[in-house]
PDB file of C-alpha atoms in Angstrom:
ATOM      1  CA  MET O   1     -66.838 170.430  29.204  1.00 45.00           C
ATOM      2  CA  SER O   2     -63.960 171.684  30.757  1.00 49.00           C
ATOM      3  CA  ILE O   3     -61.614 169.989  32.154  1.00 51.00           C
ATOM      4  CA  ALA O   4     -60.461 173.378  34.899  1.00 51.00           C
ATOM      5  CA  LEU O   5     -65.240 173.192  35.906  1.00 49.00           C
ATOM      6  CA  TYR O   6     -64.105 169.858  37.064  1.00 50.00           C
ATOM      7  CA  TYR O   7     -61.119 170.896  38.430  1.00 51.00           C
ATOM      8  CA  CYS O   8     -62.561 173.275  40.436  1.00 49.00           C
ATOM      9  CA  ALA O   9     -65.821 172.403  41.326  1.00 50.00           C
ATOM     10  CA  LEU O  10     -64.376 169.072  42.949  1.00 50.00           C
ATOM     11  CA  HIS O  11     -62.018 171.192  44.962  1.00 52.00           C
ATOM     12  CA  PHE O  12     -64.386 173.561  46.350  1.00 50.00           C
ATOM     13  CA  THR O  13     -66.788 169.726  47.302  1.00 47.00           C
ATOM     14  CA  PHE O  14     -64.823 167.164  48.181  1.00 48.00           C
ATOM     15  CA  ASN O  15     -65.858 166.715  51.447  1.00 46.00           C
ATOM     16  CA  GLN O  16     -69.802 166.964  50.641  1.00 49.00           C
ATOM     17  CA  ILE O  17     -68.850 164.047  47.589  1.00 47.00           C
ATOM     18  CA  ASN O  18     -67.195 161.724  49.974  1.00 49.00           C
ATOM     19  CA  THR O  19     -69.864 161.562  51.599  1.00 50.00           C
ATOM     20  CA  MET O  20     -72.349 160.924  48.814  1.00 51.00           C
ATOM     21  CA  SER O  21     -73.273 157.169  48.370  1.00 50.00           C
ATOM     22  CA  THR O  22     -75.290 155.962  45.022  1.00 48.00           C
ATOM     23  CA  PRO O  23     -77.563 158.552  43.515  1.00 52.00           C
ATOM     24  CA  LYS O  24     -80.210 159.743  45.586  1.00 58.00           C
ATOM     25  CA  ALA O  25     -83.594 160.356  43.730  1.00 62.00           C
ATOM     26  CA  GLU O  26     -83.390 162.969  41.382  1.00 64.00           C
ATOM     27  CA  LYS O  27     -85.937 165.374  43.950  1.00 71.00           C
ATOM     28  CA  ASP O  28     -82.962 166.383  45.577  1.00 79.00           C
ATOM     29  CA  LEU O  29     -81.161 167.765  42.064  1.00 85.00           C
ATOM     30  CA  HIS O  30     -81.776 171.585  41.772  1.00 89.00           C
ATOM     31  CA  LEU O  31     -80.527 171.281  38.497  1.00 91.00           C
ATOM     32  CA  PRO O  32     -82.493 168.839  35.741  1.00 91.00           C
ATOM     33  CA  LEU O  33     -80.478 165.911  35.117  1.00 93.00           C
ATOM     34  CA  SER O  34     -82.072 166.011  30.937  1.00 92.00           C
ATOM     35  CA  ARG O  35     -80.475 169.584  30.700  1.00 94.00           C
ATOM     36  CA  VAL O  36     -76.886 168.898  32.517  1.00 94.00           C
ATOM     37  CA  LYS O  37     -76.608 165.278  30.337  1.00 94.00           C
ATOM     38  CA  THR O  38     -77.380 167.313  27.420  1.00 93.00           C
ATOM     39  CA  ILE O  39     -74.687 169.372  27.599  1.00 94.00           C
ATOM     40  CA  MET O  40     -72.576 166.646  29.144  1.00 93.00           C
ATOM     41  CA  LYS O  41     -73.440 164.260  25.268  1.00 93.00           C
ATOM     42  CA  SER O  42     -72.491 168.019  23.563  1.00 94.00           C
ATOM     43  CA  SER O  43     -68.565 167.272  23.909  1.00 93.00           C
ATOM     44  CA  PRO O  44     -67.524 165.331  20.978  1.00 94.00           C
ATOM     45  CA  ASP O  45     -65.097 163.566  24.009  1.00 93.00           C
ATOM     46  CA  VAL O  46     -68.648 161.578  25.510  1.00 90.00           C
ATOM     47  CA  GLU O  47     -70.254 159.563  24.102  1.00 89.00           C
ATOM     48  CA  ALA O  48     -72.543 158.433  26.095  1.00 91.00           C
ATOM     49  CA  VAL O  49     -73.822 159.599  30.179  1.00 92.00           C
ATOM     50  CA  GLY O  50     -74.353 156.883  32.414  1.00 93.00           C
ATOM     51  CA  PRO O  51     -76.788 157.912  36.124  1.00 92.00           C
ATOM     52  CA  GLU O  52     -73.327 158.035  38.217  1.00 92.00           C
ATOM     53  CA  PRO O  53     -71.612 160.060  36.827  1.00 92.00           C
ATOM     54  CA  LEU O  54     -74.155 162.253  35.384  1.00 93.00           C
ATOM     55  CA  TYR O  55     -75.649 162.402  38.868  1.00 94.00           C
ATOM     56  CA  LEU O  56     -72.734 164.041  40.183  1.00 93.00           C
ATOM     57  CA  VAL O  57     -70.987 166.200  38.075  1.00 94.00           C
ATOM     58  CA  THR O  58     -75.566 167.679  38.278  1.00 94.00           C
ATOM     59  CA  LYS O  59     -74.461 167.997  41.907  1.00 94.00           C
ATOM     60  CA  VAL O  60     -71.175 168.947  41.312  1.00 94.00           C
ATOM     61  CA  THR O  61     -72.259 171.312  38.937  1.00 94.00           C
ATOM     62  CA  GLU O  62     -75.601 172.553  42.118  1.00 94.00           C
ATOM     63  CA  LEU O  63     -72.571 172.726  45.478  1.00 95.00           C
ATOM     64  CA  PHE O  64     -70.331 175.037  43.086  1.00 95.00           C
ATOM     65  CA  VAL O  65     -72.424 177.414  41.560  1.00 94.00           C
ATOM     66  CA  THR O  66     -73.884 177.168  45.673  1.00 94.00           C
ATOM     67  CA  ASP O  67     -71.183 178.455  46.609  1.00 95.00           C
ATOM     68  CA  LEU O  68     -69.856 181.192  44.443  1.00 94.00           C
ATOM     69  CA  ALA O  69     -73.380 183.051  45.109  1.00 94.00           C
ATOM     70  CA  LYS O  70     -73.077 182.321  48.210  1.00 94.00           C
ATOM     71  CA  ARG O  71     -69.079 183.651  47.997  1.00 94.00           C
ATOM     72  CA  ALA O  72     -70.280 186.516  45.933  1.00 93.00           C
ATOM     73  CA  TYR O  73     -74.077 188.235  47.594  1.00 94.00           C
ATOM     74  CA  LYS O  74     -70.625 187.885  51.382  1.00 92.00           C
ATOM     75  CA  ASN O  75     -68.500 190.323  49.292  1.00 88.00           C
ATOM     76  CA  SER O  76     -71.749 191.809  48.482  1.00 88.00           C
ATOM     77  CA  ASP O  77     -73.191 195.506  50.331  1.00 87.00           C
ATOM     78  CA  SER O  78     -76.354 195.047  49.728  1.00 86.00           C
ATOM     79  CA  LYS O  79     -79.086 191.876  50.588  1.00 88.00           C
ATOM     80  CA  PHE O  80     -78.846 191.431  46.550  1.00 90.00           C
ATOM     81  CA  LEU O  81     -77.262 189.209  45.028  1.00 90.00           C
ATOM     82  CA  GLU O  82     -76.507 190.884  41.567  1.00 90.00           C
ATOM     83  CA  TYR O  83     -73.734 190.279  38.009  1.00 91.00           C
ATOM     84  CA  LYS O  84     -71.246 192.649  39.267  1.00 90.00           C
ATOM     85  CA  HIS O  85     -70.534 190.464  42.674  1.00 92.00           C
ATOM     86  CA  ILE O  86     -70.269 187.747  40.969  1.00 92.00           C
ATOM     87  CA  ALA O  87     -67.592 188.730  38.365  1.00 92.00           C
ATOM     88  CA  ASP O  88     -65.689 190.052  41.191  1.00 91.00           C
ATOM     89  CA  VAL O  89     -65.456 187.277  43.078  1.00 93.00           C
ATOM     90  CA  VAL O  90     -64.333 184.977  39.359  1.00 93.00           C
ATOM     91  CA  GLN O  91     -61.838 188.300  38.595  1.00 92.00           C
ATOM     92  CA  GLU O  92     -60.070 188.139  42.231  1.00 91.00           C
ATOM     93  CA  ASP O  93     -60.363 184.267  42.856  1.00 92.00           C
ATOM     94  CA  ASP O  94     -57.577 182.827  40.563  1.00 92.00           C
ATOM     95  CA  THR O  95     -59.241 179.217  40.922  1.00 93.00           C
ATOM     96  CA  LEU O  96     -61.997 180.589  38.716  1.00 93.00           C
ATOM     97  CA  GLU O  97     -60.143 182.119  36.207  1.00 91.00           C
ATOM     98  CA  PHE O  98     -61.257 179.736  33.382  1.00 92.00           C
ATOM     99  CA  LEU O  99     -64.773 182.041  33.758  1.00 91.00           C
ATOM    100  CA  ARG O 100     -62.912 184.905  32.849  1.00 89.00           C
ATOM    101  CA  GLU O 101     -63.598 185.607  30.020  1.00 89.00           C
ATOM    102  CA  ILE O 102     -67.596 184.603  30.324  1.00 88.00           C
ATOM    103  CA  MET O 103     -68.050 186.706  33.340  1.00 87.00           C
ATOM    104  CA  PRO O 104     -66.117 190.250  32.917  1.00 85.00           C
ATOM    105  CA  ARG O 105     -66.664 192.862  34.929  1.00 82.00           C
ATOM    106  CA  LYS O 106     -69.246 195.689  33.648  1.00 85.00           C
ATOM    107  CA  ILE O 107     -68.051 199.141  32.670  1.00 84.00           C
ATOM    108  CA  THR O 108     -69.650 201.998  32.233  1.00 87.00           C
ATOM    109  CA  VAL O 109     -70.221 203.580  28.561  1.00 91.00           C
ATOM    110  CA  ARG O 110     -67.608 206.060  29.559  1.00 92.00           C
ATOM    111  CA  GLU O 111     -64.475 203.609  31.155  1.00 90.00           C
ATOM    112  CA  PHE O 112     -65.067 201.895  28.179  1.00 89.00           C
ATOM    113  CA  LYS O 113     -64.328 205.061  25.788  1.00 92.00           C
ATOM    114  CA  GLU O 114     -61.388 206.042  27.957  1.00 92.00           C
ATOM    115  CA  LEU O 115     -60.007 202.859  27.682  1.00 88.00           C
ATOM    116  CA  MET O 116     -60.517 203.406  24.169  1.00 91.00           C
ATOM    117  CA  ALA O 117     -59.072 206.555  23.925  1.00 93.00           C
ATOM    118  CA  LYS O 118     -55.041 205.272  25.605  1.00 91.00           C
ATOM    119  CA  LYS O 119     -55.504 202.419  23.084  1.00 90.00           C
ATOM    120  CA  ALA O 120     -55.963 204.738  21.038  1.00 91.00           C
ATOM    121  CA  ALA O 121     -52.912 206.297  21.462  1.00 91.00           C
ATOM    122  CA  ARG O 122     -50.518 203.574  22.268  1.00 88.00           C
ATOM    123  CA  GLY O 123     -50.762 203.055  18.507  1.00 78.00           C
ATOM    124  CA  ASP O 124     -52.143 199.733  19.143  1.00 55.00           C
ATOM    125  CA  ARG O 125     -54.391 198.733  16.766  1.00 53.00           C
ATOM    126  CA  SER O 126     -55.074 195.162  17.994  1.00 52.00           C
ATOM    127  CA  ASP O 127     -58.835 193.901  18.876  1.00 51.00           C
ATOM    128  CA  ASP O 128     -57.083 191.753  20.477  1.00 49.00           C
ATOM    129  CA  ASP O 129     -56.227 191.214  24.374  1.00 49.00           C
ATOM    130  CA  SER O 130     -54.078 189.120  25.548  1.00 48.00           C
ATOM    131  CA  SER O 131     -55.040 189.359  29.488  1.00 46.00           C
ATOM    132  CA  ASP O 132     -57.248 192.052  31.482  1.00 48.00           C
ATOM    133  CA  GLU O 133     -53.783 191.711  33.298  1.00 46.00           C
ATOM    134  CA  SER O 134     -51.300 192.970  31.230  1.00 46.00           C
ATOM    135  CA  SER O 135     -53.681 195.785  29.276  1.00 47.00           C
ATOM    136  CA  ASP O 136     -53.823 196.337  33.383  1.00 48.00           C
ATOM    137  CA  GLU O 137     -50.815 196.977  33.509  1.00 44.00           C
ATOM    138  CA  SER O 138     -49.336 198.608  30.727  1.00 43.00           C
ATOM    139  CA  GLU O 139     -52.368 201.602  31.514  1.00 45.00           C
ATOM    140  CA  THR O 140     -50.766 201.970  35.439  1.00 42.00           C
ATOM    141  CA  SER O 141     -47.031 202.064  33.633  1.00 42.00           C
ATOM    142  CA  SER O 142     -48.480 204.604  31.608  1.00 43.00           C
ATOM    143  CA  ASP O 143     -50.221 206.366  34.455  1.00 45.00           C
ATOM    144  CA  ASN O 144     -46.956 206.356  36.039  1.00 44.00           C
ATOM    145  CA  GLN O 145     -44.920 207.683  33.871  1.00 45.00           C
ATOM    146  CA  ASP O 146     -47.934 210.086  33.442  1.00 43.00           C
TER     147      ASP O 146
END
């Protein structure tokens, strides 16, 4: 599991975690403990997972997801929460940078074709973008030169 995920989750939920004493019953959780334990044990650095850390990570994950969903819903203009709302929050908040590769903004086929045409016009043949920001900056500078 990513250190950034732990940091970000703890950052959002510090006050709520401070009020927790000992692990509560599993009924207080919405995520299955067994699934979280499996994910935690998939890391080569983790050999065993005790009940207290398992409960804490599960609860922090739930609180993190809840906070992300609330922020995305607050920024949306509709009654429904969609992928694009969550992706927008991820792209705009620097503390969520670790999620940017797995939650990119969706673009249309037309936008993709335009990006590929610009890339081909520049003669850039690398399939690997170093970051979205650097490509955005280069597009902005090329647009300003036109």
